[in-house]
PDB file of C-alpha atoms and ligand atoms in Angstrom:
ATOM      1  CA  MET A   1      -9.981  30.570 -41.307  1.00 68.00           C
ATOM      2  CA  ALA A   2      -9.668  30.926 -45.044  1.00 88.00           C
ATOM      3  CA  ASP A   3     -12.682  32.531 -46.570  1.00 94.00           C
ATOM      4  CA  ILE A   4     -12.717  34.366 -49.890  1.00 97.00           C
ATOM      5  CA  HIS A   5     -14.182  37.752 -50.626  1.00 96.00           C
ATOM      6  CA  VAL A   6     -14.354  39.076 -54.174  1.00 97.00           C
ATOM      7  CA  SER A   7     -15.930  42.370 -55.051  1.00 97.00           C
ATOM      8  CA  GLY A   8     -16.454  44.230 -58.334  1.00 97.00           C
ATOM      9  CA  LEU A   9     -13.835  42.210 -60.166  1.00 97.00           C
ATOM     10  CA  SER A  10     -13.210  42.992 -63.831  1.00 98.00           C
ATOM     11  CA  LYS A  11     -10.545  41.827 -66.232  1.00 98.00           C
ATOM     12  CA  ALA A  12      -9.921  42.529 -69.909  1.00 97.00           C
ATOM     13  CA  TYR A  13      -7.340  41.040 -72.259  1.00 96.00           C
ATOM     14  CA  PRO A  14      -5.774  43.071 -75.057  1.00 94.00           C
ATOM     15  CA  LEU A  15      -6.649  41.985 -78.591  1.00 95.00           C
ATOM     16  CA  ALA A  16      -3.941  41.600 -81.227  1.00 93.00           C
ATOM     17  CA  ARG A  17      -5.722  44.019 -83.566  1.00 93.00           C
ATOM     18  CA  GLY A  18      -6.021  46.623 -80.802  1.00 94.00           C
ATOM     19  CA  GLY A  19      -8.696  47.209 -78.236  1.00 94.00           C
ATOM     20  CA  GLU A  20      -9.528  44.611 -75.637  1.00 95.00           C
ATOM     21  CA  ARG A  21     -11.914  41.799 -74.766  1.00 94.00           C
ATOM     22  CA  LEU A  22     -13.692  41.857 -71.446  1.00 96.00           C
ATOM     23  CA  ALA A  23     -13.198  38.423 -69.805  1.00 97.00           C
ATOM     24  CA  LEU A  24     -14.791  39.191 -66.419  1.00 97.00           C
ATOM     25  CA  GLU A  25     -17.238  41.932 -65.576  1.00 96.00           C
ATOM     26  CA  ASP A  26     -18.153  43.044 -62.078  1.00 96.00           C
ATOM     27  CA  VAL A  27     -17.823  39.677 -60.340  1.00 97.00           C
ATOM     28  CA  ASP A  28     -18.904  39.484 -56.711  1.00 97.00           C
ATOM     29  CA  LEU A  29     -18.374  36.269 -54.789  1.00 97.00           C
ATOM     30  CA  ARG A  30     -18.087  35.229 -51.178  1.00 97.00           C
ATOM     31  CA  ILE A  31     -16.909  31.803 -50.115  1.00 97.00           C
ATOM     32  CA  ASP A  32     -16.951  30.648 -46.529  1.00 96.00           C
ATOM     33  CA  SER A  33     -14.038  28.952 -44.846  1.00 95.00           C
ATOM     34  CA  GLY A  34     -14.280  25.194 -45.474  1.00 97.00           C
ATOM     35  CA  GLU A  35     -16.912  25.570 -48.179  1.00 97.00           C
ATOM     36  CA  PHE A  36     -16.793  23.621 -51.472  1.00 98.00           C
ATOM     37  CA  VAL A  37     -17.835  25.945 -54.281  1.00 98.00           C
ATOM     38  CA  CYS A  38     -18.021  25.057 -57.966  1.00 98.00           C
ATOM     39  CA  LEU A  39     -17.664  27.765 -60.604  1.00 98.00           C
ATOM     40  CA  LEU A  40     -19.765  26.523 -63.498  1.00 98.00           C
ATOM     41  CA  GLY A  41     -20.099  28.068 -66.916  1.00 96.00           C
ATOM     42  CA  PRO A  42     -19.627  27.522 -70.634  1.00 94.00           C
ATOM     43  CA  SER A  43     -16.226  27.366 -72.243  1.00 94.00           C
ATOM     44  CA  GLY A  44     -14.650  30.811 -72.570  1.00 94.00           C
ATOM     45  CA  CYS A  45     -16.805  32.484 -69.913  1.00 95.00           C
ATOM     46  CA  GLY A  46     -13.823  33.388 -67.748  1.00 97.00           C
ATOM     47  CA  LYS A  47     -13.675  30.552 -65.196  1.00 97.00           C
ATOM     48  CA  THR A  48      -9.920  30.040 -65.479  1.00 97.00           C
ATOM     49  CA  THR A  49      -9.350  33.794 -65.470  1.00 98.00           C
ATOM     50  CA  LEU A  50     -11.340  34.125 -62.260  1.00 98.00           C
ATOM     51  CA  LEU A  51      -9.596  31.159 -60.626  1.00 98.00           C
ATOM     52  CA  ASN A  52      -6.179  32.499 -61.605  1.00 98.00           C
ATOM     53  CA  ILE A  53      -7.000  35.878 -60.084  1.00 98.00           C
ATOM     54  CA  LEU A  54      -8.206  34.220 -56.869  1.00 97.00           C
ATOM     55  CA  ALA A  55      -4.999  32.180 -56.764  1.00 97.00           C
ATOM     56  CA  GLY A  56      -2.838  35.250 -57.369  1.00 96.00           C
ATOM     57  CA  LEU A  57      -1.596  33.984 -60.749  1.00 97.00           C
ATOM     58  CA  ASP A  58      -3.201  36.911 -62.554  1.00 97.00           C
ATOM     59  CA  ARG A  59      -4.290  40.426 -61.616  1.00 96.00           C
ATOM     60  CA  PRO A  60      -7.670  42.039 -62.012  1.00 97.00           C
ATOM     61  CA  ASP A  61      -8.082  45.412 -63.742  1.00 97.00           C
ATOM     62  CA  ALA A  62     -10.620  46.487 -61.147  1.00 98.00           C
ATOM     63  CA  GLY A  63     -12.124  45.205 -57.954  1.00 98.00           C
ATOM     64  CA  SER A  64     -10.766  43.547 -54.863  1.00 96.00           C
ATOM     65  CA  VAL A  65      -9.886  40.011 -53.838  1.00 96.00           C
ATOM     66  CA  ARG A  66      -9.173  38.751 -50.367  1.00 95.00           C
ATOM     67  CA  VAL A  67      -8.244  35.151 -49.727  1.00 96.00           C
ATOM     68  CA  GLY A  68      -7.706  34.048 -46.149  1.00 92.00           C
ATOM     69  CA  ASP A  69      -8.033  35.474 -42.712  1.00 81.00           C
ATOM     70  CA  PRO A  70      -9.791  38.901 -42.770  1.00 77.00           C
ATOM     71  CA  ASP A  71      -7.079  40.488 -40.622  1.00 80.00           C
ATOM     72  CA  THR A  72      -3.963  39.110 -42.222  1.00 80.00           C
ATOM     73  CA  ALA A  73      -5.334  38.116 -45.681  1.00 74.00           C
ATOM     74  CA  THR A  74      -2.944  35.198 -45.777  1.00 86.00           C
ATOM     75  CA  ALA A  75      -3.652  31.586 -46.585  1.00 94.00           C
ATOM     76  CA  VAL A  76      -1.715  28.573 -47.812  1.00 95.00           C
ATOM     77  CA  THR A  77      -3.113  27.879 -51.266  1.00 96.00           C
ATOM     78  CA  SER A  78      -2.696  25.081 -53.797  1.00 97.00           C
ATOM     79  CA  TYR A  79      -3.725  24.744 -57.423  1.00 98.00           C
ATOM     80  CA  VAL A  80      -4.583  21.641 -59.458  1.00 98.00           C
ATOM     81  CA  PHE A  81      -4.580  22.409 -63.171  1.00 98.00           C
ATOM     82  CA  GLN A  82      -6.471  20.639 -65.928  1.00 96.00           C
ATOM     83  CA  GLU A  83      -3.265  18.825 -66.901  1.00 96.00           C
ATOM     84  CA  PRO A  84      -0.979  17.271 -64.258  1.00 97.00           C
ATOM     85  CA  ARG A  85       1.989  19.597 -65.024  1.00 97.00           C
ATOM     86  CA  LEU A  86       4.552  17.233 -63.516  1.00 98.00           C
ATOM     87  CA  LEU A  87       8.248  17.645 -64.241  1.00 98.00           C
ATOM     88  CA  PRO A  88       8.877  14.790 -66.695  1.00 98.00           C
ATOM     89  CA  TRP A  89      12.542  14.371 -65.807  1.00 98.00           C
ATOM     90  CA  LYS A  90      11.826  13.877 -62.112  1.00 98.00           C
ATOM     91  CA  SER A  91      10.409  10.810 -60.423  1.00 98.00           C
ATOM     92  CA  VAL A  92       7.014  11.004 -58.766  1.00 98.00           C
ATOM     93  CA  ARG A  93       8.738  11.274 -55.404  1.00 97.00           C
ATOM     94  CA  ALA A  94      11.014  14.075 -56.621  1.00 97.00           C
ATOM     95  CA  ASN A  95       8.010  15.904 -58.098  1.00 98.00           C
ATOM     96  CA  LEU A  96       6.383  15.830 -54.685  1.00 97.00           C
ATOM     97  CA  ARG A  97       9.535  16.736 -52.788  1.00 96.00           C
ATOM     98  CA  PHE A  98       9.878  19.751 -55.087  1.00 94.00           C
ATOM     99  CA  VAL A  99       7.008  21.606 -53.371  1.00 94.00           C
ATOM    100  CA  LEU A 100       8.298  21.103 -49.832  1.00 93.00           C
ATOM    101  CA  ASP A 101      10.435  23.781 -48.222  1.00 86.00           C
ATOM    102  CA  ARG A 102      12.240  21.422 -45.920  1.00 80.00           C
ATOM    103  CA  ALA A 103      13.557  17.926 -46.450  1.00 77.00           C
ATOM    104  CA  ASP A 104      13.031  16.606 -42.926  1.00 81.00           C
ATOM    105  CA  GLY A 105      10.281  14.024 -42.765  1.00 86.00           C
ATOM    106  CA  ALA A 106       9.629  14.530 -46.477  1.00 92.00           C
ATOM    107  CA  ASP A 107       9.767  10.863 -47.409  1.00 93.00           C
ATOM    108  CA  GLU A 108       7.219   9.842 -44.799  1.00 94.00           C
ATOM    109  CA  ARG A 109       4.865  12.622 -45.841  1.00 95.00           C
ATOM    110  CA  ILE A 110       5.272  11.747 -49.489  1.00 97.00           C
ATOM    111  CA  ASP A 111       4.623   8.061 -48.819  1.00 97.00           C
ATOM    112  CA  TYR A 112       1.558   8.976 -46.786  1.00 96.00           C
ATOM    113  CA  TRP A 113       0.116  11.093 -49.600  1.00 96.00           C
ATOM    114  CA  LEU A 114       0.992   8.579 -52.301  1.00 97.00           C
ATOM    115  CA  GLU A 115      -0.963   6.028 -50.359  1.00 96.00           C
ATOM    116  CA  ARG A 116      -3.867   8.434 -49.838  1.00 95.00           C
ATOM    117  CA  VAL A 117      -4.210   8.971 -53.588  1.00 95.00           C
ATOM    118  CA  GLY A 118      -3.909   5.259 -54.386  1.00 95.00           C
ATOM    119  CA  LEU A 119      -0.302   5.315 -55.621  1.00 97.00           C
ATOM    120  CA  ALA A 120       1.517   3.495 -52.837  1.00 97.00           C
ATOM    121  CA  GLY A 121       4.823   2.120 -54.126  1.00 96.00           C
ATOM    122  CA  ARG A 122       4.872   4.290 -57.285  1.00 98.00           C
ATOM    123  CA  GLY A 123       7.208   6.984 -55.942  1.00 98.00           C
ATOM    124  CA  ASN A 124      10.155   5.890 -58.062  1.00 98.00           C
ATOM    125  CA  ASP A 125       8.182   5.829 -61.311  1.00 98.00           C
ATOM    126  CA  TYR A 126       8.486   8.668 -63.799  1.00 98.00           C
ATOM    127  CA  PRO A 127       5.397  10.530 -64.993  1.00 98.00           C
ATOM    128  CA  ARG A 128       5.554   8.836 -68.417  1.00 98.00           C
ATOM    129  CA  GLN A 129       5.134   5.453 -66.691  1.00 98.00           C
ATOM    130  CA  LEU A 130       1.797   6.512 -65.232  1.00 98.00           C
ATOM    131  CA  SER A 131      -1.621   6.793 -66.857  1.00 97.00           C
ATOM    132  CA  ILE A 132      -3.125  10.266 -67.201  1.00 96.00           C
ATOM    133  CA  GLY A 133      -5.403   9.499 -64.256  1.00 96.00           C
ATOM    134  CA  GLN A 134      -2.464   8.408 -62.106  1.00 97.00           C
ATOM    135  CA  ARG A 135      -0.540  11.544 -63.073  1.00 98.00           C
ATOM    136  CA  GLN A 136      -3.483  13.654 -62.012  1.00 97.00           C
ATOM    137  CA  ARG A 137      -3.514  11.751 -58.701  1.00 97.00           C
ATOM    138  CA  VAL A 138       0.110  12.839 -58.240  1.00 98.00           C
ATOM    139  CA  ALA A 139      -0.978  16.420 -58.944  1.00 98.00           C
ATOM    140  CA  VAL A 140      -3.664  16.113 -56.261  1.00 98.00           C
ATOM    141  CA  ALA A 141      -1.118  14.663 -53.808  1.00 97.00           C
ATOM    142  CA  ARG A 142       1.273  17.532 -54.630  1.00 98.00           C
ATOM    143  CA  ALA A 143      -1.480  20.062 -53.918  1.00 98.00           C
ATOM    144  CA  LEU A 144      -2.476  18.486 -50.600  1.00 97.00           C
ATOM    145  CA  LEU A 145       1.034  17.726 -49.383  1.00 95.00           C
ATOM    146  CA  ILE A 146       1.466  21.327 -48.252  1.00 94.00           C
ATOM    147  CA  GLU A 147      -1.809  21.152 -46.284  1.00 94.00           C
ATOM    148  CA  PRO A 148      -3.497  24.101 -47.985  1.00 96.00           C
ATOM    149  CA  ASP A 149      -6.167  26.291 -46.452  1.00 96.00           C
ATOM    150  CA  VAL A 150      -7.580  26.825 -49.927  1.00 97.00           C
ATOM    151  CA  LEU A 151      -7.479  24.422 -52.853  1.00 98.00           C
ATOM    152  CA  PHE A 152      -8.091  25.798 -56.359  1.00 98.00           C
ATOM    153  CA  MET A 153      -8.955  23.218 -59.027  1.00 98.00           C
ATOM    154  CA  ASP A 154      -9.435  23.985 -62.728  1.00 98.00           C
ATOM    155  CA  GLU A 155     -11.396  21.192 -64.438  1.00 98.00           C
ATOM    156  CA  PRO A 156      -8.997  18.674 -62.887  1.00 98.00           C
ATOM    157  CA  PHE A 157     -10.894  15.573 -63.993  1.00 97.00           C
ATOM    158  CA  SER A 158     -12.160  16.653 -67.400  1.00 96.00           C
ATOM    159  CA  ALA A 159      -9.438  14.818 -69.338  1.00 93.00           C
ATOM    160  CA  LEU A 160     -10.141  11.518 -67.555  1.00 94.00           C
ATOM    161  CA  ASP A 161     -12.512   8.731 -68.513  1.00 94.00           C
ATOM    162  CA  GLU A 162     -15.801   8.962 -66.640  1.00 95.00           C
ATOM    163  CA  LEU A 163     -15.169   5.925 -64.435  1.00 95.00           C
ATOM    164  CA  THR A 164     -11.807   7.280 -63.250  1.00 94.00           C
ATOM    165  CA  ALA A 165     -13.238  10.779 -62.886  1.00 96.00           C
ATOM    166  CA  SER A 166     -16.139   9.621 -60.738  1.00 95.00           C
ATOM    167  CA  ARG A 167     -13.826   7.626 -58.482  1.00 95.00           C
ATOM    168  CA  MET A 168     -11.552  10.649 -58.085  1.00 95.00           C
ATOM    169  CA  ARG A 169     -14.522  12.909 -57.285  1.00 97.00           C
ATOM    170  CA  GLU A 170     -15.537  10.602 -54.452  1.00 96.00           C
ATOM    171  CA  GLU A 171     -11.982  10.447 -53.164  1.00 96.00           C
ATOM    172  CA  LEU A 172     -11.660  14.228 -53.354  1.00 97.00           C
ATOM    173  CA  LEU A 173     -14.782  14.664 -51.228  1.00 97.00           C
ATOM    174  CA  GLY A 174     -13.346  12.280 -48.637  1.00 96.00           C
ATOM    175  CA  LEU A 175     -10.063  14.197 -48.490  1.00 96.00           C
ATOM    176  CA  TRP A 176     -11.826  17.574 -48.360  1.00 97.00           C
ATOM    177  CA  GLN A 177     -14.017  16.479 -45.476  1.00 95.00           C
ATOM    178  CA  GLU A 178     -10.989  15.257 -43.617  1.00 95.00           C
ATOM    179  CA  LEU A 179      -8.801  18.312 -44.272  1.00 95.00           C
ATOM    180  CA  GLY A 180     -11.489  20.959 -43.896  1.00 95.00           C
ATOM    181  CA  CYS A 181      -9.946  23.207 -46.546  1.00 97.00           C
ATOM    182  CA  THR A 182     -11.885  25.640 -48.716  1.00 97.00           C
ATOM    183  CA  VAL A 183     -12.249  24.355 -52.301  1.00 98.00           C
ATOM    184  CA  VAL A 184     -12.914  26.417 -55.423  1.00 98.00           C
ATOM    185  CA  PHE A 185     -13.515  23.944 -58.237  1.00 98.00           C
ATOM    186  CA  VAL A 186     -14.004  25.043 -61.847  1.00 98.00           C
ATOM    187  CA  THR A 187     -16.074  22.856 -64.132  1.00 98.00           C
ATOM    188  CA  HIS A 188     -18.287  23.057 -67.213  1.00 96.00           C
ATOM    189  CA  ASN A 189     -20.038  19.823 -66.150  1.00 97.00           C
ATOM    190  CA  PRO A 190     -23.333  20.402 -64.274  1.00 97.00           C
ATOM    191  CA  MET A 191     -23.491  16.809 -62.949  1.00 97.00           C
ATOM    192  CA  GLU A 192     -19.987  17.106 -61.560  1.00 97.00           C
ATOM    193  CA  ALA A 193     -20.880  20.397 -59.867  1.00 98.00           C
ATOM    194  CA  ALA A 194     -24.089  18.880 -58.453  1.00 98.00           C
ATOM    195  CA  PHE A 195     -22.192  15.943 -56.980  1.00 98.00           C
ATOM    196  CA  LEU A 196     -19.349  17.961 -55.464  1.00 98.00           C
ATOM    197  CA  ALA A 197     -20.516  21.388 -54.429  1.00 98.00           C
ATOM    198  CA  ASP A 198     -22.055  22.950 -51.369  1.00 98.00           C
ATOM    199  CA  ARG A 199     -22.857  25.811 -53.694  1.00 98.00           C
ATOM    200  CA  ILE A 200     -22.622  26.345 -57.432  1.00 98.00           C
ATOM    201  CA  ALA A 201     -21.783  29.805 -58.747  1.00 98.00           C
ATOM    202  CA  ILE A 202     -23.206  29.886 -62.258  1.00 97.00           C
ATOM    203  CA  MET A 203     -21.433  32.134 -64.752  1.00 96.00           C
ATOM    204  CA  SER A 204     -22.807  33.781 -67.885  1.00 93.00           C
ATOM    205  CA  PRO A 205     -21.120  33.452 -71.282  1.00 91.00           C
ATOM    206  CA  GLY A 206     -18.304  36.001 -71.665  1.00 81.00           C
ATOM    207  CA  PRO A 207     -17.815  38.476 -70.280  1.00 91.00           C
ATOM    208  CA  GLY A 208     -18.190  36.299 -67.225  1.00 92.00           C
ATOM    209  CA  ARG A 209     -20.413  37.374 -64.387  1.00 94.00           C
ATOM    210  CA  ILE A 210     -21.959  35.295 -61.682  1.00 96.00           C
ATOM    211  CA  VAL A 211     -25.605  35.187 -62.681  1.00 95.00           C
ATOM    212  CA  ARG A 212     -26.944  32.885 -60.011  1.00 96.00           C
ATOM    213  CA  GLU A 213     -25.809  30.965 -56.969  1.00 96.00           C
ATOM    214  CA  TYR A 214     -27.382  27.597 -56.387  1.00 95.00           C
ATOM    215  CA  ARG A 215     -27.147  26.084 -52.933  1.00 96.00           C
ATOM    216  CA  VAL A 216     -26.824  22.345 -53.555  1.00 96.00           C
ATOM    217  CA  SER A 217     -26.531  21.332 -49.915  1.00 90.00           C
ATOM    218  CA  GLU A 218     -30.226  22.096 -49.386  1.00 86.00           C
ATOM    219  CA  ALA A 219     -31.285  19.725 -52.159  1.00 89.00           C
ATOM    220  CA  LEU A 220     -28.633  17.080 -51.589  1.00 94.00           C
ATOM    221  CA  PRO A 221     -27.333  16.325 -48.109  1.00 93.00           C
ATOM    222  CA  ARG A 222     -23.977  14.562 -47.727  1.00 95.00           C
ATOM    223  CA  PRO A 223     -22.769  11.917 -48.103  1.00 93.00           C
ATOM    224  CA  ARG A 224     -23.994  11.891 -51.690  1.00 95.00           C
ATOM    225  CA  ASP A 225     -24.504   8.935 -53.938  1.00 94.00           C
ATOM    226  CA  ALA A 226     -23.314   9.382 -57.536  1.00 93.00           C
ATOM    227  CA  ASP A 227     -26.435   7.458 -58.651  1.00 93.00           C
ATOM    228  CA  ASP A 228     -28.879   9.641 -56.718  1.00 95.00           C
ATOM    229  CA  ALA A 229     -31.659  10.764 -59.091  1.00 95.00           C
ATOM    230  CA  ARG A 230     -31.749  14.137 -57.337  1.00 96.00           C
ATOM    231  CA  LEU A 231     -28.377  14.915 -58.933  1.00 96.00           C
ATOM    232  CA  TRP A 232     -30.180  15.075 -62.278  1.00 96.00           C
ATOM    233  CA  GLU A 233     -32.724  17.439 -60.810  1.00 95.00           C
ATOM    234  CA  VAL A 234     -30.025  19.820 -59.561  1.00 96.00           C
ATOM    235  CA  SER A 235     -28.214  19.496 -62.871  1.00 96.00           C
ATOM    236  CA  ARG A 236     -31.400  20.256 -64.848  1.00 96.00           C
ATOM    237  CA  ASN A 237     -32.081  23.342 -62.753  1.00 95.00           C
ATOM    238  CA  VAL A 238     -28.541  24.563 -63.221  1.00 95.00           C
ATOM    239  CA  VAL A 239     -28.635  23.947 -66.965  1.00 96.00           C
ATOM    240  CA  SER A 240     -31.825  25.938 -67.306  1.00 95.00           C
ATOM    241  CA  VAL A 241     -30.128  28.853 -65.543  1.00 94.00           C
ATOM    242  CA  LEU A 242     -27.177  28.468 -67.941  1.00 92.00           C
ATOM    243  CA  LYS A 243     -29.621  28.607 -70.834  1.00 90.00           C
ATOM    244  CA  GLY A 244     -31.230  31.683 -69.307  1.00 86.00           C
ATOM    245  CA  ARG A 245     -34.625  29.994 -69.026  1.00 69.00           C
ATOM    246  CA  SER A 246     -35.201  29.692 -65.314  1.00 64.00           C
ATOM    247  CA  SER A 247     -35.604  31.871 -62.305  1.00 52.00           C
ATOM    248  CA  GLY A 248     -33.718  29.091 -60.505  1.00 46.00           C
ATOM    249  CA  GLN A 249     -32.942  29.429 -56.852  1.00 48.00           C
ATOM    250  CA  ARG A 250     -31.089  32.305 -55.298  1.00 49.00           C
ATOM    251  CA  ALA A 251     -28.686  31.627 -52.464  1.00 47.00           C
TER     252      ALA A 251
HETATM  253  P1  ADP B 301     -12.864  29.469 -69.389  1.00 73.27           P
HETATM  254  O1  ADP B 301     -11.853  28.990 -68.423  1.00 73.27           O
HETATM  255  O2  ADP B 301     -14.208  29.727 -68.790  1.00 73.27           O
HETATM  256  O3  ADP B 301     -12.970  28.598 -70.604  1.00 73.27           O
HETATM  257  P2  ADP B 301     -10.978  31.660 -69.792  1.00 73.27           P
HETATM  258  O4  ADP B 301     -10.888  32.324 -68.468  1.00 73.27           O
HETATM  259  O5  ADP B 301      -9.870  30.769 -70.180  1.00 73.27           O
HETATM  260  O6  ADP B 301     -12.394  30.920 -69.921  1.00 73.27           O
HETATM  261  O7  ADP B 301     -11.099  32.781 -70.917  1.00 73.27           O
HETATM  262  C1  ADP B 301     -12.062  33.842 -70.857  1.00 73.27           C
HETATM  263  C2  ADP B 301     -11.898  34.738 -72.072  1.00 73.27           C
HETATM  264  O8  ADP B 301     -10.664  35.416 -72.010  1.00 73.27           O
HETATM  265  C3  ADP B 301     -11.915  34.001 -73.389  1.00 73.27           C
HETATM  266  O9  ADP B 301     -12.550  34.819 -74.349  1.00 73.27           O
HETATM  267  C4  ADP B 301     -10.452  33.844 -73.720  1.00 73.27           C
HETATM  268  O10 ADP B 301     -10.261  33.774 -75.101  1.00 73.27           O
HETATM  269  C5  ADP B 301      -9.854  35.098 -73.138  1.00 73.27           C
HETATM  270  N1  ADP B 301      -8.485  34.893 -72.647  1.00 73.27           N
HETATM  271  C6  ADP B 301      -8.089  34.061 -71.658  1.00 73.27           C
HETATM  272  N2  ADP B 301      -6.774  34.152 -71.418  1.00 73.27           N
HETATM  273  C7  ADP B 301      -6.306  35.078 -72.290  1.00 73.27           C
HETATM  274  C8  ADP B 301      -5.017  35.643 -72.540  1.00 73.27           C
HETATM  275  N3  ADP B 301      -3.934  35.274 -71.840  1.00 73.27           N
HETATM  276  N4  ADP B 301      -4.917  36.578 -73.519  1.00 73.27           N
HETATM  277  C9  ADP B 301      -5.999  36.960 -74.217  1.00 73.27           C
HETATM  278  N5  ADP B 301      -7.241  36.497 -74.033  1.00 73.27           N
HETATM  279  C10 ADP B 301      -7.397  35.564 -73.075  1.00 73.27           C
HETATM  280 MG1   MG B 302     -10.717  27.265 -68.424  1.00 73.27          MG
END
């Protein structure tokens, strides 16, 4: 069990000239164990700030966050950043080994995950020998290698060409369905959110709040087809909420 419970979360950053800028204001969010939720909002609305707080990389000024089992509040979590963030002086294999506590069986696990992300046989390459898409595949393998309960992803495919990105979205859905982990996926791309999410939490421009939750699974059962015209419909609805023009659909 790894659900997420966020209540009354606020966060401000100090400004260089004094005072502060509110990045998040009174954010409430609940995510069920095994759910795939996209946080969608315009650039600067606080998506990364919220994700970092959920992942424990940053602290809120107010409010509470619980990730994981309600009794113990523990969960194994992983994070895929917008850039691969691999260690350039280590081989792909060594980058993956780096996140494992114990060496026993590491090579088999690494080979398994390299194959799962389409990089079989590339373990001895260095990051510079891989394309940006391949490097991001290594980052996904690194995140999944530790078998997380919760996977945080911050616009992980936004630097990739659309063809590569759409292939990786499909592969991610396959892995998620197999692993059963909870996914919190940040994006500014409504079509991407429509294709991936069970539910889209739509954020307002800064200071970020969750203005609407859109339950995609009702409109689009799985498995989804990236060419399904209903994706556009979901995307249009979400965009009109982003533009503040629609009553949308409340979860
Ligand atoms: P998003 O990921 O939605 O683009 P961010 O969470 O990165 O938004 O940023 C939200 C707001 O907080 C922005 O106004 C940004 O400039 C500000 N901000 C983010 N990180 C910092 C920081 N470390 N120091 C000061 N301001 C920050
Ligand atoms: Mg961001």
